[in-house]
């Protein structure tokens, strides 16, 4: 049976420079190893019963990890458009199959891509990065800086509802007072990823894959005591470094004014904001990502909330999902035949084709 219309929502691939560096060494900062599975996913939803269907792939943020990709071994928090283009080109070289598959998908009839920008791929706000991505993949790509809504469905990455990751997507750049160049106006959370998490991953590559972090701290206290104290004191040194930086912008941004502290303490959680969107608007479905934890909630009578999770490995320390997990989850939105029937959303897990082995080390 043929399908007429379909939308697919994915998020949080965090694609980096590739599994191996140009000199052949393993890249311990790479988090995405699902190139073949993703290629199979796109091929499946653009052939056979889906060959002529209207299929839109919705990338719901953090598809690339443009914050942590280094250039010649160096990571900077002064992210210009030129540096962003170099990072995107490095990702292209490291994951050719991903880009080839996206292009093949877009070249088929009635296939398109909607790209919602997250916090780790915020450099995609630069027009040059969007132009380069379209040149690599196809002209049918549309970019959305904050959210994408259609047919009663609201899709957003989710970072903009967090105090530490919120920033103005309409004024996303500033003139750097030291270099005179236009650079991204990064929020606290992005500075933390670049200055603290990036360094931590070089020593413990799994440090940003463990959930919940509170239990990870407890585990470190008993099993990795030195790194435990480092994890506690690093945020303090991070704040001091930026509060007393030579960059006037950072000195202002990291000033702990009473108003800023009050905002941090009273800022609503992503979960609470998403619930309010569903309750106070006409949307019947809200889809987010960002947390790397797939999930579904029925908030009857208002509607449904989905989290697309991630295609990266995650280490869960909570009892309900204890252990290392790789899920490749996504939301499939189908359109039933017949007038006035709303689209139906389902959280699914992609298995793909059977392969007798996969590379895990070496």
GROMACS .gro file of C-alpha atoms in nm:
model
  362
    1UNK     CA    1   0.000   0.000   0.000
    2UNK     CA    2   0.145   0.336  -0.103
    3UNK     CA    3   0.177   0.629   0.136
    4UNK     CA    4   0.085   0.983   0.031
    5UNK     CA    5   0.235   1.199   0.305
    6UNK     CA    6   0.477   1.145   0.592
    7UNK     CA    7   0.707   1.343   0.822
    8UNK     CA    8   1.004   1.205   1.016
    9UNK     CA    9   1.155   1.382   1.317
   10UNK     CA   10   1.511   1.309   1.434
   11UNK     CA   11   1.744   1.499   1.666
   12UNK     CA   12   2.070   1.500   1.859
   13UNK     CA   13   2.306   1.310   1.630
   14UNK     CA   14   2.599   1.533   1.739
   15UNK     CA   15   2.797   1.449   1.426
   16UNK     CA   16   3.165   1.542   1.452
   17UNK     CA   17   3.479   1.510   1.239
   18UNK     CA   18   3.456   1.134   1.201
   19UNK     CA   19   3.576   0.822   1.381
   20UNK     CA   20   3.938   0.866   1.275
   21UNK     CA   21   4.164   1.170   1.248
   22UNK     CA   22   4.363   1.240   0.928
   23UNK     CA   23   4.673   1.077   1.083
   24UNK     CA   24   4.481   0.754   1.149
   25UNK     CA   25   4.437   0.796   1.524
   26UNK     CA   26   4.092   0.737   1.674
   27UNK     CA   27   3.893   1.054   1.736
   28UNK     CA   28   3.772   1.021   2.095
   29UNK     CA   29   3.556   1.333   2.057
   30UNK     CA   30   3.336   1.168   1.793
   31UNK     CA   31   2.993   1.061   1.920
   32UNK     CA   32   2.817   0.950   1.601
   33UNK     CA   33   2.884   0.606   1.451
   34UNK     CA   34   2.549   0.541   1.282
   35UNK     CA   35   2.633   0.653   0.927
   36UNK     CA   36   2.527   0.325   0.763
   37UNK     CA   37   2.211   0.293   0.971
   38UNK     CA   38   2.112   0.651   0.887
   39UNK     CA   39   2.174   0.587   0.516
   40UNK     CA   40   1.948   0.280   0.536
   41UNK     CA   41   1.686   0.488   0.718
   42UNK     CA   42   1.676   0.751   0.442
   43UNK     CA   43   1.674   0.488   0.168
   44UNK     CA   44   1.385   0.302   0.333
   45UNK     CA   45   1.168   0.612   0.360
   46UNK     CA   46   1.233   0.720   0.001
   47UNK     CA   47   1.181   0.394  -0.190
   48UNK     CA   48   0.917   0.125  -0.252
   49UNK     CA   49   0.588   0.237  -0.093
   50UNK     CA   50   0.743   0.577  -0.011
   51UNK     CA   51   0.895   0.636  -0.355
   52UNK     CA   52   0.642   0.897  -0.468
   53UNK     CA   53   0.518   1.001  -0.123
   54UNK     CA   54   0.560   1.351   0.017
   55UNK     CA   55   0.824   1.276   0.282
   56UNK     CA   56   0.982   1.551   0.490
   57UNK     CA   57   1.280   1.482   0.715
   58UNK     CA   58   1.270   1.719   1.014
   59UNK     CA   59   1.610   1.759   1.180
   60UNK     CA   60   1.521   1.888   1.526
   61UNK     CA   61   1.849   2.037   1.638
   62UNK     CA   62   2.202   1.927   1.734
   63UNK     CA   63   2.247   1.731   1.412
   64UNK     CA   64   2.608   1.853   1.406
   65UNK     CA   65   2.826   1.925   1.708
   66UNK     CA   66   2.976   2.245   1.575
   67UNK     CA   67   3.073   2.362   1.924
   68UNK     CA   68   3.320   2.081   1.994
   69UNK     CA   69   3.466   2.022   1.648
   70UNK     CA   70   3.827   2.143   1.655
   71UNK     CA   71   4.028   2.306   1.379
   72UNK     CA   72   4.389   2.184   1.372
   73UNK     CA   73   4.348   2.055   1.727
   74UNK     CA   74   4.219   2.387   1.860
   75UNK     CA   75   3.868   2.469   1.985
   76UNK     CA   76   3.765   2.832   2.020
   77UNK     CA   77   3.467   3.004   2.177
   78UNK     CA   78   3.503   3.296   1.935
   79UNK     CA   79   3.305   3.129   1.658
   80UNK     CA   80   3.303   3.332   1.338
   81UNK     CA   81   3.127   3.241   1.015
   82UNK     CA   82   3.461   3.149   0.859
   83UNK     CA   83   3.545   2.910   1.144
   84UNK     CA   84   3.195   2.763   1.129
   85UNK     CA   85   3.239   2.687   0.758
   86UNK     CA   86   3.572   2.516   0.829
   87UNK     CA   87   3.405   2.304   1.098
   88UNK     CA   88   3.118   2.208   0.867
   89UNK     CA   89   3.363   2.111   0.593
   90UNK     CA   90   3.560   1.898   0.842
   91UNK     CA   91   3.236   1.716   0.933
   92UNK     CA   92   3.163   1.661   0.564
   93UNK     CA   93   3.503   1.500   0.515
   94UNK     CA   94   3.458   1.282   0.824
   95UNK     CA   95   3.107   1.161   0.736
   96UNK     CA   96   3.078   1.148   0.355
   97UNK     CA   97   2.805   0.882   0.366
   98UNK     CA   98   2.576   1.106   0.574
   99UNK     CA   99   2.594   1.387   0.320
  100UNK     CA  100   2.568   1.153   0.021
  101UNK     CA  101   2.257   0.993   0.171
  102UNK     CA  102   2.095   1.329   0.245
  103UNK     CA  103   2.160   1.441  -0.112
  104UNK     CA  104   2.024   1.116  -0.257
  105UNK     CA  105   1.713   1.158  -0.039
  106UNK     CA  106   1.654   1.517  -0.155
  107UNK     CA  107   1.703   1.425  -0.521
  108UNK     CA  108   1.410   1.184  -0.513
  109UNK     CA  109   1.060   1.313  -0.596
  110UNK     CA  110   0.865   1.493  -0.320
  111UNK     CA  111   1.143   1.463  -0.062
  112UNK     CA  112   1.258   1.759   0.149
  113UNK     CA  113   1.437   1.856   0.470
  114UNK     CA  114   1.341   2.099   0.747
  115UNK     CA  115   1.633   2.191   0.974
  116UNK     CA  116   1.555   2.333   1.321
  117UNK     CA  117   1.870   2.473   1.479
  118UNK     CA  118   1.975   2.361   1.829
  119UNK     CA  119   2.243   2.476   2.071
  120UNK     CA  120   2.529   2.250   1.955
  121UNK     CA  121   2.470   2.342   1.590
  122UNK     CA  122   2.398   2.714   1.655
  123UNK     CA  123   2.662   2.810   1.392
  124UNK     CA  124   2.406   2.693   1.133
  125UNK     CA  125   2.241   3.032   1.197
  126UNK     CA  126   2.513   3.185   0.977
  127UNK     CA  127   2.379   3.230   0.623
  128UNK     CA  128   2.707   3.095   0.485
  129UNK     CA  129   2.662   2.764   0.670
  130UNK     CA  130   2.305   2.731   0.546
  131UNK     CA  131   2.418   2.802   0.191
  132UNK     CA  132   2.699   2.544   0.218
  133UNK     CA  133   2.461   2.279   0.356
  134UNK     CA  134   2.217   2.338   0.069
  135UNK     CA  135   2.502   2.311  -0.183
  136UNK     CA  136   2.607   1.978  -0.029
  137UNK     CA  137   2.260   1.832   0.020
  138UNK     CA  138   2.007   2.007  -0.201
  139UNK     CA  139   1.810   2.326  -0.243
  140UNK     CA  140   1.494   2.180  -0.087
  141UNK     CA  141   1.630   2.238   0.267
  142UNK     CA  142   1.446   2.493   0.483
  143UNK     CA  143   1.598   2.632   0.803
  144UNK     CA  144   1.408   2.728   1.119
  145UNK     CA  145   1.598   2.913   1.393
  146UNK     CA  146   1.359   2.823   1.677
  147UNK     CA  147   1.064   2.599   1.588
  148UNK     CA  148   0.855   2.451   1.308
  149UNK     CA  149   0.478   2.408   1.331
  150UNK     CA  150   0.228   2.244   1.095
  151UNK     CA  151  -0.114   2.076   1.114
  152UNK     CA  152  -0.143   2.111   1.492
  153UNK     CA  153   0.212   1.984   1.553
  154UNK     CA  154   0.481   2.200   1.721
  155UNK     CA  155   0.845   2.090   1.684
  156UNK     CA  156   1.131   2.260   1.870
  157UNK     CA  157   1.469   2.146   1.998
  158UNK     CA  158   1.406   2.263   2.356
  159UNK     CA  159   1.728   2.443   2.454
  160UNK     CA  160   1.572   2.788   2.425
  161UNK     CA  161   1.355   2.711   2.729
  162UNK     CA  162   1.661   2.661   2.951
  163UNK     CA  163   1.821   2.949   3.138
  164UNK     CA  164   2.176   2.835   3.058
  165UNK     CA  165   2.114   2.776   2.686
  166UNK     CA  166   1.871   3.051   2.593
  167UNK     CA  167   1.984   3.314   2.343
  168UNK     CA  168   1.827   3.554   2.095
  169UNK     CA  169   1.821   3.382   1.754
  170UNK     CA  170   1.739   3.712   1.583
  171UNK     CA  171   2.051   3.880   1.725
  172UNK     CA  172   2.276   3.577   1.735
  173UNK     CA  173   2.603   3.753   1.658
  174UNK     CA  174   2.806   4.036   1.810
  175UNK     CA  175   3.114   4.234   1.717
  176UNK     CA  176   3.408   4.098   1.915
  177UNK     CA  177   3.572   4.391   2.095
  178UNK     CA  178   3.920   4.236   2.078
  179UNK     CA  179   3.936   4.112   1.719
  180UNK     CA  180   3.671   4.328   1.552
  181UNK     CA  181   3.516   4.017   1.392
  182UNK     CA  182   3.152   3.910   1.405
  183UNK     CA  183   3.121   3.612   1.641
  184UNK     CA  184   2.833   3.405   1.777
  185UNK     CA  185   2.667   3.550   2.087
  186UNK     CA  186   2.696   3.232   2.292
  187UNK     CA  187   2.495   3.154   2.607
  188UNK     CA  188   2.654   3.024   2.928
  189UNK     CA  189   2.577   2.664   2.837
  190UNK     CA  190   2.773   2.681   2.512
  191UNK     CA  191   3.076   2.836   2.682
  192UNK     CA  192   3.059   2.553   2.936
  193UNK     CA  193   3.054   2.288   2.661
  194UNK     CA  194   3.355   2.442   2.486
  195UNK     CA  195   3.565   2.525   2.793
  196UNK     CA  196   3.476   2.244   3.036
  197UNK     CA  197   3.295   1.951   2.872
  198UNK     CA  198   3.531   1.943   2.573
  199UNK     CA  199   3.834   1.910   2.801
  200UNK     CA  200   3.656   1.650   3.014
  201UNK     CA  201   3.581   1.436   2.708
  202UNK     CA  202   3.950   1.418   2.625
  203UNK     CA  203   4.007   1.252   2.963
  204UNK     CA  204   3.674   1.066   2.999
  205UNK     CA  205   3.506   1.037   2.654
  206UNK     CA  206   3.182   0.920   2.816
  207UNK     CA  207   3.147   1.221   3.048
  208UNK     CA  208   2.860   1.384   2.855
  209UNK     CA  209   2.679   1.057   2.782
  210UNK     CA  210   2.585   0.962   3.139
  211UNK     CA  211   2.233   1.025   3.272
  212UNK     CA  212   2.132   1.134   3.530
  213UNK     CA  213   2.441   1.338   3.615
  214UNK     CA  214   2.362   1.342   3.988
  215UNK     CA  215   2.407   0.964   4.004
  216UNK     CA  216   2.721   0.995   3.792
  217UNK     CA  217   2.872   1.226   4.056
  218UNK     CA  218   2.790   0.969   4.324
  219UNK     CA  219   2.958   0.696   4.118
  220UNK     CA  220   3.268   0.913   4.062
  221UNK     CA  221   3.303   0.981   4.434
  222UNK     CA  222   3.361   0.610   4.498
  223UNK     CA  223   3.523   0.502   4.170
  224UNK     CA  224   3.700   0.805   4.017
  225UNK     CA  225   3.779   1.027   4.314
  226UNK     CA  226   4.027   1.259   4.141
  227UNK     CA  227   3.789   1.330   3.852
  228UNK     CA  228   3.503   1.378   4.101
  229UNK     CA  229   3.678   1.676   4.260
  230UNK     CA  230   3.773   1.808   3.920
  231UNK     CA  231   3.407   1.790   3.812
  232UNK     CA  232   3.308   1.987   4.122
  233UNK     CA  233   3.566   2.264   4.097
  234UNK     CA  234   3.577   2.306   3.719
  235UNK     CA  235   3.245   2.500   3.705
  236UNK     CA  236   3.379   2.747   3.964
  237UNK     CA  237   3.704   2.807   3.774
  238UNK     CA  238   3.497   2.831   3.454
  239UNK     CA  239   3.290   3.114   3.602
  240UNK     CA  240   3.596   3.298   3.742
  241UNK     CA  241   3.778   3.273   3.407
  242UNK     CA  242   3.487   3.431   3.221
  243UNK     CA  243   3.381   3.681   3.489
  244UNK     CA  244   3.731   3.832   3.486
  245UNK     CA  245   3.801   3.776   3.115
  246UNK     CA  246   3.973   4.039   2.903
  247UNK     CA  247   3.663   4.024   2.681
  248UNK     CA  248   3.417   4.294   2.803
  249UNK     CA  249   3.120   4.100   2.665
  250UNK     CA  250   3.199   3.796   2.876
  251UNK     CA  251   3.261   4.005   3.186
  252UNK     CA  252   2.912   4.152   3.144
  253UNK     CA  253   2.745   3.819   3.065
  254UNK     CA  254   2.893   3.641   3.367
  255UNK     CA  255   2.811   3.917   3.613
  256UNK     CA  256   2.589   3.771   3.887
  257UNK     CA  257   2.338   4.051   3.928
  258UNK     CA  258   2.032   4.003   4.154
  259UNK     CA  259   1.806   4.007   3.845
  260UNK     CA  260   2.010   3.733   3.675
  261UNK     CA  261   2.016   3.517   3.988
  262UNK     CA  262   1.640   3.558   4.029
  263UNK     CA  263   1.587   3.459   3.666
  264UNK     CA  264   1.801   3.147   3.713
  265UNK     CA  265   1.613   3.042   4.028
  266UNK     CA  266   1.265   3.102   3.885
  267UNK     CA  267   1.323   2.985   3.527
  268UNK     CA  268   1.077   2.713   3.434
  269UNK     CA  269   1.204   2.370   3.332
  270UNK     CA  270   1.180   2.249   2.973
  271UNK     CA  271   0.921   1.995   3.085
  272UNK     CA  272   0.702   2.265   3.240
  273UNK     CA  273   0.727   2.498   2.939
  274UNK     CA  274   0.638   2.217   2.697
  275UNK     CA  275   0.333   2.129   2.906
  276UNK     CA  276   0.220   2.492   2.899
  277UNK     CA  277   0.261   2.507   2.520
  278UNK     CA  278   0.029   2.209   2.487
  279UNK     CA  279  -0.225   2.338   2.739
  280UNK     CA  280  -0.240   2.703   2.631
  281UNK     CA  281  -0.230   2.665   2.252
  282UNK     CA  282  -0.425   2.481   1.985
  283UNK     CA  283  -0.141   2.233   1.921
  284UNK     CA  284  -0.229   1.868   1.982
  285UNK     CA  285   0.130   1.741   1.955
  286UNK     CA  286   0.462   1.883   2.082
  287UNK     CA  287   0.792   1.722   1.979
  288UNK     CA  288   1.124   1.812   2.144
  289UNK     CA  289   1.479   1.673   2.168
  290UNK     CA  290   1.781   1.815   2.354
  291UNK     CA  291   1.777   1.590   2.664
  292UNK     CA  292   1.891   1.275   2.476
  293UNK     CA  293   1.623   1.077   2.659
  294UNK     CA  294   1.345   0.947   2.435
  295UNK     CA  295   0.997   0.957   2.579
  296UNK     CA  296   0.623   0.992   2.536
  297UNK     CA  297   0.354   1.149   2.754
  298UNK     CA  298  -0.019   1.168   2.696
  299UNK     CA  299  -0.140   1.492   2.853
  300UNK     CA  300  -0.510   1.427   2.796
  301UNK     CA  301  -0.726   1.603   2.699
  302UNK     CA  302  -0.472   1.851   2.561
  303UNK     CA  303  -0.255   1.623   2.351
  304UNK     CA  304   0.076   1.437   2.334
  305UNK     CA  305   0.441   1.517   2.406
  306UNK     CA  306   0.728   1.331   2.237
  307UNK     CA  307   1.103   1.341   2.287
  308UNK     CA  308   1.299   1.199   1.996
  309UNK     CA  309   1.601   1.100   2.207
  310UNK     CA  310   1.935   1.055   2.033
  311UNK     CA  311   2.121   0.824   1.794
  312UNK     CA  312   2.429   0.832   2.020
  313UNK     CA  313   2.521   0.583   2.288
  314UNK     CA  314   2.385   0.678   2.631
  315UNK     CA  315   2.483   0.539   2.970
  316UNK     CA  316   2.184   0.528   3.206
  317UNK     CA  317   2.240   0.502   3.581
  318UNK     CA  318   1.869   0.504   3.662
  319UNK     CA  319   1.710   0.167   3.738
  320UNK     CA  320   1.440   0.186   3.469
  321UNK     CA  321   1.702   0.200   3.188
  322UNK     CA  322   2.021   0.090   3.362
  323UNK     CA  323   2.324   0.031   3.142
  324UNK     CA  324   2.461   0.134   2.805
  325UNK     CA  325   2.194   0.199   2.544
  326UNK     CA  326   2.178   0.281   2.173
  327UNK     CA  327   1.823   0.336   2.053
  328UNK     CA  328   1.810   0.532   1.722
  329UNK     CA  329   1.465   0.670   1.807
  330UNK     CA  330   1.255   0.902   1.592
  331UNK     CA  331   0.897   1.022   1.555
  332UNK     CA  332   0.698   0.917   1.249
  333UNK     CA  333   0.405   1.144   1.159
  334UNK     CA  334   0.151   0.990   0.924
  335UNK     CA  335  -0.150   1.149   0.756
  336UNK     CA  336  -0.462   0.927   0.751
  337UNK     CA  337  -0.671   0.934   0.435
  338UNK     CA  338  -0.997   1.122   0.466
  339UNK     CA  339  -1.104   1.479   0.538
  340UNK     CA  340  -1.039   1.656   0.871
  341UNK     CA  341  -0.830   1.373   1.015
  342UNK     CA  342  -0.532   1.501   1.218
  343UNK     CA  343  -0.187   1.352   1.162
  344UNK     CA  344  -0.085   1.066   1.392
  345UNK     CA  345   0.255   1.067   1.563
  346UNK     CA  346   0.435   0.753   1.681
  347UNK     CA  347   0.770   0.717   1.858
  348UNK     CA  348   0.972   0.448   1.681
  349UNK     CA  349   1.313   0.283   1.702
  350UNK     CA  350   1.513   0.222   1.384
  351UNK     CA  351   1.678  -0.120   1.356
  352UNK     CA  352   1.770  -0.120   0.988
  353UNK     CA  353   1.922  -0.410   0.803
  354UNK     CA  354   2.095  -0.699   0.974
  355UNK     CA  355   2.474  -0.682   0.971
  356UNK     CA  356   2.683  -0.976   1.093
  357UNK     CA  357   2.925  -0.748   1.280
  358UNK     CA  358   3.000  -0.387   1.372
  359UNK     CA  359   3.329  -0.221   1.456
  360UNK     CA  360   3.360  -0.137   1.826
  361UNK     CA  361   3.732  -0.067   1.876
  362UNK     CA  362   4.067  -0.045   1.703
   0.00000   0.00000   0.00000
